[in-house]
Amino acid sequence: MCGIAGVAGENYGHHRGRELVRGMIEVQRHRGPDSEGTFADSHCTLGHRRLAILDLTVAGAQPMTSTDGRWTIVFNGEIFNYLELREQLGGEFRSGSDTEVLLRACAEWGVEKALERSVGMYAFGLWDARERALTLARDRVGEKPLVYFHRPGMIAFASELKALDPFHERRLDPMAMDAYLALGYVPAPLAIFRHCRKLEPGHLVFYKNGQAELRRWWRPENARREAPRRSREELIEDLRARVADAVRLRLRSDVPVAIFLSGGVDSSIIAAECVRQGSKLEAFTADFGDGHPDLEHATLVARHLGLQQEVLPVDARRSAQDFEKLLWYYDEPFADSSAIPAFALAHELRGRYRVVLNGEGGDETFGGYRHYERITAKQAIKAAAAAMGFADGATSVYVESKAAFRQEERNCLLNGNGGGNSLSWLLKREGYRVPKGSALKKAMWSDRHLYLPNDLTYKIDIALAASGVEGRAPFLDHRLLEWAQSLPERELVAGREKKVLLRDAYRDQLPARVLGRVKQGFGAPIERWLAGPLRELALEATPCPLLEADRQRNLKGQKLWMMVALAQWARRWSATW
């Protein structure tokens, strides 16, 4: 977890660039509390805030420049297989960091070939002093964020949108607003402010001579399909080997590693695999009170595995009151209520651990959501409703069915400020376009490539970064994702049973009560909070002055929360049309 920033263009080197970039990395101090560094030449300035995890010495500091002086990198994240890549590259290294390995790999193999060989989560900026060219790149799954601002003649980038404040006027992007009202978050490549963009997962931007070119370097739909297995036992063996390797790589660290243990299937499997590999990590579990089943099941798993467990109380009233603090860290409107407890949980780790494992990605990879049950029948009904005009049919029926406000409602709310149907535009883009397949496979694809990188990974990255903690999710290993997408449906969802193969693979490792439990959500009880601790906030914030007032009367539940989150965010950031 680090904060990166940079600016490139004919007039953005040396003194002017340093002044800008120092301000950009200062607002990201929370991402990297250990040290800061800058690099500048006549056409580019790069900045870095460091959270030291690998090679804690100054040899691992950034920006890092190659021995020949041509290449300079600022890097946020981890290349988990850096030791294997280091062996392939050979020769002498000045540090024990993965940053130097990535720098050498890009210089010797080219950026895209280096990325193809890398297993990791990352976002980086790479400056080529000889060609005066800047490359921005983001990992396959979107675990690490990267935002940028481009106009002819210059480009600026950072880990967080707030760092781009010197370049835009805080004017709202109509398409981003439409997307937020549909989904409760702003998906890449959109960003809430005009002329800003988020780099999509598996993409890079190549900037040279004042022009920026967007390229897609990872295509999961083209991933090689595995040969049919001779037996189910072999399939289970293969799955366990892949999970084991993903965990093994993510245990690499020069600082202690902990684990978030929710008591659900995914984090319990990660914990069991860690123990099998000889790593009994300290486990942290959130206690939401009111008899929430997570605590009971997490405690059962910790005792079964012999883990030291600490229970972290998450107080509803205090968390609700801290909502104002979240508005600075979540610098786009964000209506996922689970951001509140995630932020509170991360805060409890501040100063204690720098690395924590979690179970993110298991539901999207192996079919864990309740709505996957009887998805084929549900989607047929929704498609028929769309055909008869009872629902929007211009976009994916699955995605549109999850929208909080339908397109007609969004048009009315935006009151002439809309930019068209953002969902239709997004789902026509190559990175979001759903391949042919069954209703279940299409739904899982949308959740992996729309919901996962734009809501879940954004939420956990910002929450942990606010407290100087790095999260690692073994189930987001791209090799595991590519392999799992070729599994037969019966190994994912069968009637009301979900994560069929994953649960069966670990029946000898975990208690049956844990593997057989129904999925529990992590979100805050937002309806109860809006009627209690957040009631005054809701009354003060709504109707949101940016939107048509009459359309906001009598809202409740998630729709009301979206208005509250938007209105409070807009006030905090002085956003206007």
Coordinates of C-alpha atoms in Angstrom, one line a residue:
M1 CA 0.0 0.0 0.0
C2 CA 1.6 3.2 -1.2
G3 CA 0.5 6.6 -2.6
I4 CA 1.8 7.5 -6.1
A5 CA 1.5 10.6 -8.2
G6 CA 3.0 12.2 -11.2
V7 CA 2.7 14.8 -14.0
A8 CA 4.2 14.8 -17.4
G9 CA 4.4 17.4 -20.2
E10 CA 6.7 19.9 -21.7
N11 CA 6.3 22.4 -18.8
Y12 CA 5.9 19.9 -15.9
G13 CA 9.4 19.1 -14.9
H14 CA 11.8 20.4 -12.3
H15 CA 10.5 23.2 -10.1
R16 CA 6.9 23.5 -11.3
G17 CA 6.4 19.8 -11.4
R18 CA 8.0 19.2 -7.9
E19 CA 5.7 21.8 -6.4
L20 CA 2.6 20.2 -7.8
V21 CA 3.6 16.6 -7.1
R22 CA 4.7 17.3 -3.5
G23 CA 1.2 18.6 -2.9
M24 CA -0.3 15.5 -4.6
I25 CA 1.6 13.0 -2.4
E26 CA 1.0 15.0 0.7
V27 CA -2.8 14.5 0.5
Q28 CA -2.0 10.8 0.2
R29 CA 0.2 10.7 3.3
H30 CA -2.1 8.1 4.9
R31 CA -1.3 5.6 2.2
G32 CA 2.4 5.7 2.9
P33 CA 3.3 7.0 6.3
D34 CA 7.0 5.8 6.3
S35 CA 8.7 8.1 3.8
E36 CA 8.3 10.2 0.7
G37 CA 10.4 10.8 -2.4
T38 CA 10.3 12.7 -5.7
F39 CA 12.0 12.5 -9.1
A40 CA 12.0 15.3 -11.7
D41 CA 13.6 15.9 -15.1
S42 CA 12.6 18.5 -17.7
H43 CA 9.4 16.8 -18.8
C44 CA 8.2 14.6 -15.9
T45 CA 7.9 14.6 -12.1
L46 CA 7.0 11.6 -10.1
G47 CA 6.2 11.3 -6.4
H48 CA 5.8 8.4 -3.9
R49 CA 4.6 7.9 -0.3
R50 CA 5.9 4.6 1.1
L51 CA 4.4 1.9 3.3
A52 CA 7.4 -0.3 3.7
I53 CA 6.6 -4.1 3.5
L54 CA 9.4 -5.6 1.4
D55 CA 13.0 -4.5 2.0
L56 CA 12.4 -2.0 4.7
T57 CA 15.8 -0.3 4.0
V58 CA 16.3 2.9 2.0
A59 CA 17.3 0.6 -0.9
G60 CA 13.6 -0.1 -1.5
A61 CA 12.6 3.6 -1.5
Q62 CA 10.9 5.2 -4.5
P63 CA 10.9 6.7 -7.0
M64 CA 13.4 4.1 -8.2
T65 CA 15.6 4.6 -11.3
S66 CA 17.3 2.0 -13.4
T67 CA 21.1 1.7 -13.3
D68 CA 21.4 3.2 -16.8
G69 CA 19.2 6.2 -15.8
R70 CA 16.6 5.6 -18.5
W71 CA 13.7 4.2 -16.5
T72 CA 12.1 5.6 -13.3
I73 CA 9.1 4.0 -11.6
V74 CA 6.6 4.8 -8.8
F75 CA 4.8 1.7 -7.8
N76 CA 1.8 0.9 -5.5
G77 CA 1.1 -2.7 -4.6
E78 CA 2.9 -6.0 -4.7
I79 CA 4.4 -8.4 -7.3
F80 CA 3.9 -11.5 -5.3
N81 CA 6.0 -13.8 -7.6
Y82 CA 8.9 -11.3 -7.6
L83 CA 11.4 -13.9 -6.3
E84 CA 10.6 -16.2 -9.3
L85 CA 10.9 -13.2 -11.7
R86 CA 14.1 -12.2 -10.1
E87 CA 15.6 -15.6 -10.8
Q88 CA 14.5 -15.4 -14.4
L89 CA 16.0 -12.0 -14.9
G90 CA 19.3 -13.0 -13.3
G91 CA 22.2 -10.6 -12.6
E92 CA 22.8 -8.3 -9.6
F93 CA 20.1 -6.4 -7.7
R94 CA 20.6 -3.4 -5.5
S95 CA 17.6 -4.2 -3.2
G96 CA 15.4 -7.0 -2.0
S97 CA 12.2 -5.3 -3.2
D98 CA 9.7 -6.3 -5.8
T99 CA 9.8 -2.8 -7.2
E100 CA 13.3 -3.3 -8.5
V101 CA 12.3 -6.6 -10.1
L102 CA 9.3 -5.0 -11.9
L103 CA 11.6 -2.1 -13.0
R104 CA 14.1 -4.5 -14.5
A105 CA 11.4 -6.7 -16.0
C106 CA 9.8 -3.7 -17.8
A107 CA 13.2 -2.5 -19.1
E108 CA 14.3 -5.9 -20.4
W109 CA 11.1 -7.6 -21.5
G110 CA 8.8 -4.6 -22.2
V111 CA 5.9 -3.5 -20.1
E112 CA 3.2 -5.8 -21.4
K113 CA 5.4 -8.9 -21.3
A114 CA 6.5 -8.0 -17.8
L115 CA 2.8 -7.7 -16.7
E116 CA 1.8 -11.0 -18.3
R117 CA 4.5 -12.8 -16.3
S118 CA 3.6 -11.0 -13.0
V119 CA 1.2 -12.2 -10.3
G120 CA 0.2 -9.3 -8.2
M121 CA -1.9 -6.3 -7.4
Y122 CA -0.5 -3.0 -8.5
A123 CA -0.8 0.4 -10.2
F124 CA 2.3 2.2 -11.4
G125 CA 3.8 5.0 -13.5
L126 CA 6.9 4.3 -15.5
W127 CA 8.9 7.1 -17.1
D128 CA 11.1 6.5 -20.1
A129 CA 13.6 9.4 -20.1
R130 CA 15.0 8.6 -23.5
E131 CA 11.7 8.5 -25.3
R132 CA 10.1 11.0 -23.0
A133 CA 7.1 8.7 -22.6
L134 CA 5.0 7.8 -19.6
T135 CA 3.3 4.4 -19.1
L136 CA 0.5 4.0 -16.5
A137 CA -0.6 0.5 -15.7
R138 CA -3.2 -1.3 -13.5
D139 CA -3.5 -4.9 -12.4
R140 CA -5.9 -7.4 -13.9
V141 CA -8.6 -7.4 -11.2
G142 CA -8.4 -3.7 -10.2
E143 CA -7.1 -4.2 -6.6
K144 CA -5.1 -1.1 -6.7
P145 CA -6.6 2.2 -7.9
L146 CA -5.2 4.7 -10.5
V147 CA -6.8 7.9 -11.6
Y148 CA -5.6 10.4 -14.2
F149 CA -6.3 13.7 -15.7
H150 CA -5.4 14.3 -19.4
R151 CA -5.6 17.2 -21.7
P152 CA -3.5 17.9 -24.8
G153 CA 0.1 18.5 -23.8
M154 CA 0.0 17.1 -20.3
I155 CA -1.1 14.2 -18.1
A156 CA -1.4 13.8 -14.3
F157 CA -2.0 10.7 -12.3
A158 CA -2.4 9.5 -8.7
S159 CA -3.7 6.7 -6.4
E160 CA -6.6 8.8 -5.2
L161 CA -8.9 11.4 -7.0
K162 CA -8.3 14.0 -4.3
A163 CA -4.7 14.3 -5.5
L164 CA -5.9 15.6 -8.9
D165 CA -7.6 18.6 -7.3
P166 CA -5.2 21.1 -8.8
F167 CA -6.2 20.1 -12.3
H168 CA -10.0 20.1 -12.4
E169 CA -12.7 22.5 -11.2
R170 CA -14.8 19.9 -9.2
R171 CA -17.5 20.0 -11.9
L172 CA -19.5 16.8 -12.0
D173 CA -19.4 14.4 -14.9
P174 CA -23.0 13.7 -16.1
M175 CA -22.2 10.1 -17.1
A176 CA -20.6 9.4 -13.8
M177 CA -23.6 10.8 -12.0
D178 CA -26.0 8.6 -14.0
A179 CA -23.8 5.6 -13.1
Y180 CA -23.8 6.4 -9.4
L181 CA -27.6 6.8 -9.3
A182 CA -27.8 3.3 -10.9
L183 CA -25.2 1.4 -9.0
G184 CA -24.3 3.4 -5.9
Y185 CA -20.6 3.7 -7.1
V186 CA -18.8 5.2 -10.1
P187 CA -17.3 2.5 -12.3
A188 CA -14.1 2.9 -14.3
P189 CA -13.2 4.5 -16.7
L190 CA -15.7 7.1 -15.4
A191 CA -14.7 9.5 -12.6
I192 CA -17.0 11.9 -10.8
F193 CA -15.2 15.0 -12.0
R194 CA -15.1 16.1 -15.6
H195 CA -11.9 15.3 -17.5
C196 CA -10.8 12.9 -14.9
R197 CA -10.7 9.1 -15.6
K198 CA -10.0 5.9 -13.7
L199 CA -7.8 3.4 -15.4
E200 CA -9.7 0.2 -15.9
P201 CA -8.4 -3.1 -14.6
G202 CA -6.1 -4.8 -17.1
H203 CA -5.4 -1.6 -19.0
L204 CA -2.5 0.8 -19.5
V205 CA -2.1 4.3 -20.8
F206 CA 0.8 5.2 -23.0
Y207 CA 1.6 8.9 -23.1
K208 CA 4.0 10.5 -25.5
N209 CA 4.2 13.8 -27.4
G210 CA 1.2 15.2 -25.6
Q211 CA -1.1 12.4 -26.6
A212 CA -2.5 9.5 -24.5
E213 CA -3.3 6.1 -25.9
L214 CA -5.4 3.6 -23.8
R215 CA -4.7 -0.1 -24.3
R216 CA -6.1 -3.3 -22.9
W217 CA -3.5 -5.8 -22.0
W218 CA -5.5 -8.5 -20.1
R219 CA -8.3 -10.4 -21.8
P220 CA -9.8 -12.9 -19.4
E221 CA -12.4 -14.0 -21.9
N222 CA -9.5 -15.4 -24.0
A223 CA -7.9 -17.3 -21.1
R224 CA -6.9 -20.8 -22.0
R225 CA -9.6 -23.4 -21.0
E226 CA -8.4 -26.3 -19.0
A227 CA -8.6 -29.8 -20.4
P228 CA -11.5 -31.9 -19.0
R229 CA -10.6 -33.7 -15.8
R230 CA -10.8 -37.5 -15.5
S231 CA -12.4 -37.3 -12.1
R232 CA -13.9 -34.9 -9.6
E233 CA -11.1 -35.8 -7.2
E234 CA -8.6 -34.4 -9.6
L235 CA -10.6 -31.2 -10.0
I236 CA -10.6 -30.8 -6.2
E237 CA -6.9 -31.5 -6.0
D238 CA -6.3 -28.9 -8.7
L239 CA -8.4 -26.3 -6.9
R240 CA -6.6 -26.8 -3.6
A241 CA -3.2 -26.6 -5.3
R242 CA -4.2 -23.2 -6.9
V243 CA -5.6 -21.8 -3.6
A244 CA -2.5 -23.0 -1.8
D245 CA -0.1 -21.2 -4.2
A246 CA -2.2 -18.0 -4.1
V247 CA -1.9 -18.0 -0.3
R248 CA 1.8 -18.9 -0.3
L249 CA 2.7 -16.0 -2.5
R250 CA 0.6 -13.6 -0.4
L251 CA 2.3 -14.6 2.8
R252 CA 5.6 -13.1 1.5
S253 CA 6.4 -10.1 3.6
D254 CA 9.1 -8.5 5.7
V255 CA 6.6 -7.4 8.3
P256 CA 4.0 -9.5 10.2
V257 CA 0.8 -10.6 8.5
A258 CA -2.7 -10.9 10.1
I259 CA -6.0 -12.1 8.8
F260 CA -9.6 -10.8 8.8
L261 CA -11.6 -13.8 9.9
S262 CA -15.3 -13.2 9.4
G263 CA -16.5 -16.8 10.0
G264 CA -17.7 -17.1 6.4
V265 CA -16.5 -19.8 4.0
D266 CA -13.9 -17.7 2.1
S267 CA -11.9 -16.2 5.0
S268 CA -12.1 -19.5 6.9
I269 CA -10.6 -21.4 3.9
I270 CA -7.8 -18.8 3.6
A271 CA -7.1 -19.2 7.4
A272 CA -7.1 -23.0 7.1
E273 CA -4.7 -22.9 4.1
C274 CA -2.3 -20.6 6.1
V275 CA -2.3 -23.0 9.0
R276 CA -1.6 -25.9 6.6
Q277 CA 1.4 -24.0 5.4
G278 CA 2.7 -23.4 8.9
S279 CA 1.5 -19.8 9.3
K280 CA -0.9 -19.3 12.3
L281 CA -1.8 -15.7 11.8
E282 CA -3.4 -13.6 14.4
A283 CA -7.1 -13.4 13.4
F284 CA -9.3 -10.3 13.8
T285 CA -13.1 -10.5 13.8
A286 CA -15.6 -7.7 13.8
D287 CA -18.4 -7.9 16.4
F288 CA -21.5 -6.0 15.2
G289 CA -23.5 -6.9 18.3
D290 CA -27.2 -8.0 18.2
G291 CA -26.2 -11.6 18.0
H292 CA -24.6 -11.4 14.6
P293 CA -23.7 -15.0 13.5
D294 CA -20.3 -14.0 12.2
L295 CA -18.7 -13.8 15.6
E296 CA -19.9 -17.3 16.7
H297 CA -18.7 -18.9 13.5
A298 CA -15.4 -17.0 13.4
T299 CA -14.6 -18.1 17.0
L300 CA -15.4 -21.7 16.1
V301 CA -13.0 -21.5 13.2
A302 CA -10.2 -19.9 15.3
R303 CA -10.5 -22.6 17.9
H304 CA -10.6 -25.3 15.4
L305 CA -7.4 -24.0 13.7
G306 CA -5.7 -23.0 16.9
L307 CA -5.5 -19.3 16.0
Q308 CA -5.1 -16.4 18.4
Q309 CA -8.3 -14.3 17.8
E310 CA -9.1 -10.8 18.8
V311 CA -12.7 -9.5 18.6
L312 CA -13.0 -5.9 17.5
P313 CA -16.3 -4.3 18.5
V314 CA -17.9 -2.1 15.8
D315 CA -20.2 0.3 17.6
A316 CA -23.1 1.4 15.3
R317 CA -23.6 4.9 16.8
R318 CA -19.9 5.7 16.7
S319 CA -19.5 4.3 13.2
A320 CA -22.4 6.4 12.0
Q321 CA -20.9 9.5 13.6
D322 CA -17.6 8.8 11.9
F323 CA -19.4 9.0 8.5
E324 CA -18.2 12.6 8.0
K325 CA -14.5 11.3 8.2
L326 CA -15.2 8.8 5.5
L327 CA -16.2 11.6 3.1
W328 CA -12.6 12.8 2.9
Y329 CA -11.2 9.3 2.2
Y330 CA -13.9 8.1 -0.2
D331 CA -13.4 11.0 -2.6
E332 CA -16.2 9.9 -4.9
P333 CA -19.9 9.4 -3.9
F334 CA -20.1 5.8 -2.6
A335 CA -23.2 4.2 -1.3
D336 CA -22.0 0.8 -0.2
S337 CA -23.0 0.8 3.5
S338 CA -20.3 -1.8 4.3
A339 CA -17.7 1.0 3.9
I340 CA -18.7 2.2 7.4
P341 CA -17.8 -1.0 9.3
A342 CA -14.9 -1.7 7.0
F343 CA -13.4 1.7 7.8
A344 CA -14.0 1.1 11.6
L345 CA -12.4 -2.4 11.4
A346 CA -9.3 -1.1 9.6
H347 CA -9.0 1.7 12.1
E348 CA -8.5 -0.9 14.9
L349 CA -5.5 -2.3 13.1
R350 CA -3.7 1.1 12.8
G351 CA -0.2 0.8 14.0
R352 CA -0.5 -2.9 14.8
Y353 CA -0.3 -4.6 11.4
R354 CA 0.6 -3.4 7.9
V355 CA -0.6 -6.5 6.0
V356 CA -3.9 -8.4 6.4
L357 CA -5.3 -11.2 4.4
N358 CA -9.0 -11.4 3.5
G359 CA -11.5 -13.5 1.6
E360 CA -12.5 -11.0 -1.0
G361 CA -13.4 -12.5 -4.4
G362 CA -14.6 -15.9 -3.3
D363 CA -18.3 -15.1 -4.1
E364 CA -17.6 -13.8 -7.6
T365 CA -15.2 -16.6 -8.4
F366 CA -17.0 -19.6 -7.1
G367 CA -20.7 -18.5 -7.1
G368 CA -21.5 -17.4 -3.6
Y369 CA -24.3 -14.9 -3.9
R370 CA -27.9 -15.8 -3.0
H371 CA -29.3 -14.3 -6.2
Y372 CA -27.4 -16.9 -8.2
E373 CA -30.0 -19.4 -7.0
R374 CA -32.5 -20.1 -9.9
I375 CA -30.8 -17.3 -11.8
T376 CA -31.9 -18.7 -15.2
A377 CA -35.6 -18.5 -14.3
K378 CA -35.2 -15.1 -12.7
Q379 CA -33.4 -13.7 -15.7
A380 CA -36.0 -15.1 -18.1
I381 CA -38.8 -13.3 -16.2
K382 CA -36.8 -10.0 -16.1
A383 CA -36.1 -10.3 -19.8
A384 CA -39.8 -10.8 -20.5
A385 CA -40.6 -7.8 -18.3
A386 CA -38.1 -5.7 -20.3
A387 CA -39.7 -6.8 -23.6
M388 CA -43.1 -5.7 -22.3
G389 CA -41.9 -2.3 -21.2
F390 CA -42.1 -3.0 -17.4
A391 CA -38.3 -2.7 -17.0
D392 CA -35.4 -1.1 -18.9
G393 CA -34.1 -3.4 -21.6
A394 CA -31.5 -1.2 -23.2
T395 CA -28.7 -2.8 -21.2
S396 CA -27.9 -6.1 -19.7
V397 CA -31.1 -7.3 -18.0
Y398 CA -29.0 -8.6 -15.0
V399 CA -27.1 -5.3 -14.5
E400 CA -30.2 -3.1 -15.0
S401 CA -32.2 -5.2 -12.6
K402 CA -29.7 -4.4 -9.9
A403 CA -29.9 -0.6 -10.5
A404 CA -31.3 1.4 -7.6
F405 CA -33.0 4.0 -9.9
R406 CA -34.2 2.9 -13.3
Q407 CA -33.1 5.0 -16.4
E408 CA -36.4 7.0 -16.5
E409 CA -36.0 7.9 -12.8
R410 CA -32.3 8.8 -13.3
N411 CA -33.3 11.1 -16.2
C412 CA -35.8 12.9 -14.0
L413 CA -33.5 13.2 -11.1
L414 CA -30.7 14.7 -13.2
N415 CA -33.1 17.3 -14.5
G416 CA -31.4 17.9 -17.9
N417 CA -27.9 17.3 -16.6
G418 CA -27.7 13.7 -17.7
G419 CA -25.3 12.3 -20.2
G420 CA -27.2 9.4 -21.5
N421 CA -27.5 5.8 -20.3
S422 CA -24.2 5.1 -18.7
L423 CA -24.9 1.4 -18.1
S424 CA -25.5 0.9 -21.8
W425 CA -22.3 2.8 -22.7
L426 CA -20.3 0.8 -20.1
L427 CA -21.5 -2.6 -21.1
K428 CA -20.6 -2.0 -24.7
R429 CA -17.0 -1.5 -23.8
E430 CA -14.6 -4.4 -24.4
G431 CA -13.7 -4.8 -20.7
Y432 CA -17.3 -5.1 -19.6
R433 CA -18.9 -6.8 -22.6
V434 CA -20.3 -10.1 -21.3
P435 CA -19.3 -13.2 -23.3
K436 CA -21.8 -15.7 -24.5
G437 CA -22.9 -18.3 -21.9
S438 CA -25.6 -19.3 -19.5
A439 CA -27.5 -16.8 -17.3
L440 CA -25.3 -17.9 -14.3
K441 CA -22.0 -17.4 -16.1
K442 CA -23.1 -14.0 -17.5
A443 CA -24.2 -12.9 -14.0
M444 CA -20.9 -14.0 -12.5
W445 CA -19.0 -12.3 -15.3
S446 CA -20.7 -9.0 -14.6
D447 CA -20.1 -9.3 -10.9
R448 CA -16.4 -10.0 -11.4
H449 CA -15.8 -7.2 -13.9
L450 CA -18.2 -4.5 -12.8
Y451 CA -19.1 -4.9 -9.2
L452 CA -15.9 -6.4 -7.8
P453 CA -13.3 -3.9 -9.1
N454 CA -15.5 -0.8 -8.8
D455 CA -17.2 -1.4 -5.5
L456 CA -15.6 -4.1 -3.4
T457 CA -11.9 -3.5 -4.1
Y458 CA -12.3 0.3 -4.0
K459 CA -14.1 0.0 -0.7
I460 CA -11.4 -2.2 1.0
D461 CA -8.5 -0.3 -0.5
I462 CA -9.7 3.1 0.7
A463 CA -10.7 1.7 4.1
L464 CA -7.4 0.0 4.7
A465 CA -5.3 2.8 3.2
A466 CA -6.8 5.3 5.6
S467 CA -5.1 3.4 8.4
G468 CA -1.9 2.6 6.6
V469 CA -2.7 -1.1 6.1
E470 CA -2.4 -3.3 3.0
G471 CA -5.0 -5.9 2.2
R472 CA -4.2 -9.1 0.3
A473 CA -6.9 -11.4 -1.2
P474 CA -5.8 -14.8 -2.4
F475 CA -9.1 -15.5 -4.2
L476 CA -8.3 -12.5 -6.5
D477 CA -5.3 -14.3 -7.9
H478 CA -5.9 -14.0 -11.7
R479 CA -4.7 -17.6 -12.3
L480 CA -7.5 -18.8 -10.0
L481 CA -10.1 -16.5 -11.6
E482 CA -9.2 -17.7 -15.1
W483 CA -9.3 -21.3 -14.1
A484 CA -12.6 -21.1 -12.2
Q485 CA -14.4 -19.4 -15.1
S486 CA -14.2 -22.7 -17.0
L487 CA -15.7 -24.8 -14.2
P488 CA -19.0 -26.6 -15.0
E489 CA -22.1 -24.8 -13.5
R490 CA -22.8 -27.8 -11.3
E491 CA -19.6 -27.1 -9.5
L492 CA -20.6 -23.5 -8.8
V493 CA -24.3 -23.5 -8.0
A494 CA -26.6 -26.4 -7.7
G495 CA -30.1 -25.5 -6.5
R496 CA -29.7 -23.7 -3.2
E497 CA -26.2 -24.9 -2.7
K498 CA -23.5 -22.5 -3.7
K499 CA -19.7 -22.7 -4.0
V500 CA -20.2 -26.4 -4.5
L501 CA -16.6 -27.4 -5.5
L502 CA -15.0 -24.9 -3.1
R503 CA -16.9 -26.2 -0.1
D504 CA -16.3 -29.8 -1.0
A505 CA -12.6 -29.2 -1.4
Y506 CA -12.2 -28.2 2.2
R507 CA -14.6 -30.5 4.1
D508 CA -11.7 -32.2 5.8
Q509 CA -10.2 -28.9 6.9
L510 CA -13.1 -27.0 8.5
P511 CA -16.2 -27.6 10.7
A512 CA -19.3 -28.6 8.8
R513 CA -21.3 -25.8 10.5
V514 CA -19.0 -23.3 8.9
L515 CA -18.9 -24.8 5.4
G516 CA -22.7 -25.3 5.5
R517 CA -23.7 -21.8 6.7
V518 CA -25.8 -19.4 4.6
K519 CA -23.9 -16.3 3.4
Q520 CA -24.2 -13.3 5.7
G521 CA -23.8 -9.8 4.4
F522 CA -21.1 -7.4 5.8
G523 CA -23.2 -4.2 5.3
A524 CA -24.3 -1.8 8.0
P525 CA -28.0 -2.0 9.0
I526 CA -28.6 1.1 7.0
E527 CA -32.4 1.3 7.3
R528 CA -32.2 1.1 11.1
W529 CA -29.4 3.6 11.2
L530 CA -31.3 6.1 9.0
A531 CA -34.2 5.8 11.5
G532 CA -31.7 6.2 14.4
P533 CA -28.1 7.4 14.5
L534 CA -28.2 8.9 11.0
R535 CA -31.8 10.3 11.1
E536 CA -30.6 13.9 11.6
L537 CA -28.0 13.5 8.9
A538 CA -30.6 12.3 6.5
L539 CA -33.0 15.1 7.2
E540 CA -30.2 17.7 6.8
A541 CA -28.8 16.2 3.6
T542 CA -32.0 15.5 1.6
P543 CA -33.2 16.5 -0.8
C544 CA -29.8 16.7 -2.5
P545 CA -29.6 20.2 -4.1
L546 CA -27.8 18.8 -7.1
L547 CA -30.8 16.9 -8.2
E548 CA -34.5 17.5 -8.9
A549 CA -36.1 17.9 -5.4
D550 CA -39.6 16.5 -5.9
R551 CA -38.1 13.2 -7.1
Q552 CA -36.4 12.7 -3.8
R553 CA -39.5 12.9 -1.6
N554 CA -40.4 9.8 0.5
L555 CA -37.3 7.8 -0.4
K556 CA -36.2 5.1 2.0
G557 CA -33.8 2.3 2.4
Q558 CA -30.9 2.1 -0.2
K559 CA -32.4 4.9 -2.3
L560 CA -32.4 7.3 0.6
W561 CA -28.9 6.3 1.6
M562 CA -27.7 7.0 -1.9
M563 CA -29.1 10.5 -1.7
V564 CA -27.6 11.1 1.8
A565 CA -24.2 9.8 0.7
L566 CA -24.3 11.9 -2.5
A567 CA -25.4 15.1 -0.8
Q568 CA -22.9 14.9 2.0
W569 CA -20.1 14.1 -0.4
A570 CA -21.0 17.0 -2.7
R571 CA -21.0 19.4 0.2
R572 CA -17.7 18.1 1.5
W573 CA -16.0 18.5 -1.9
S574 CA -17.9 21.6 -3.1
A575 CA -19.0 19.8 -6.2
T576 CA -21.1 21.6 -8.8
W577 CA -22.5 21.1 -12.3

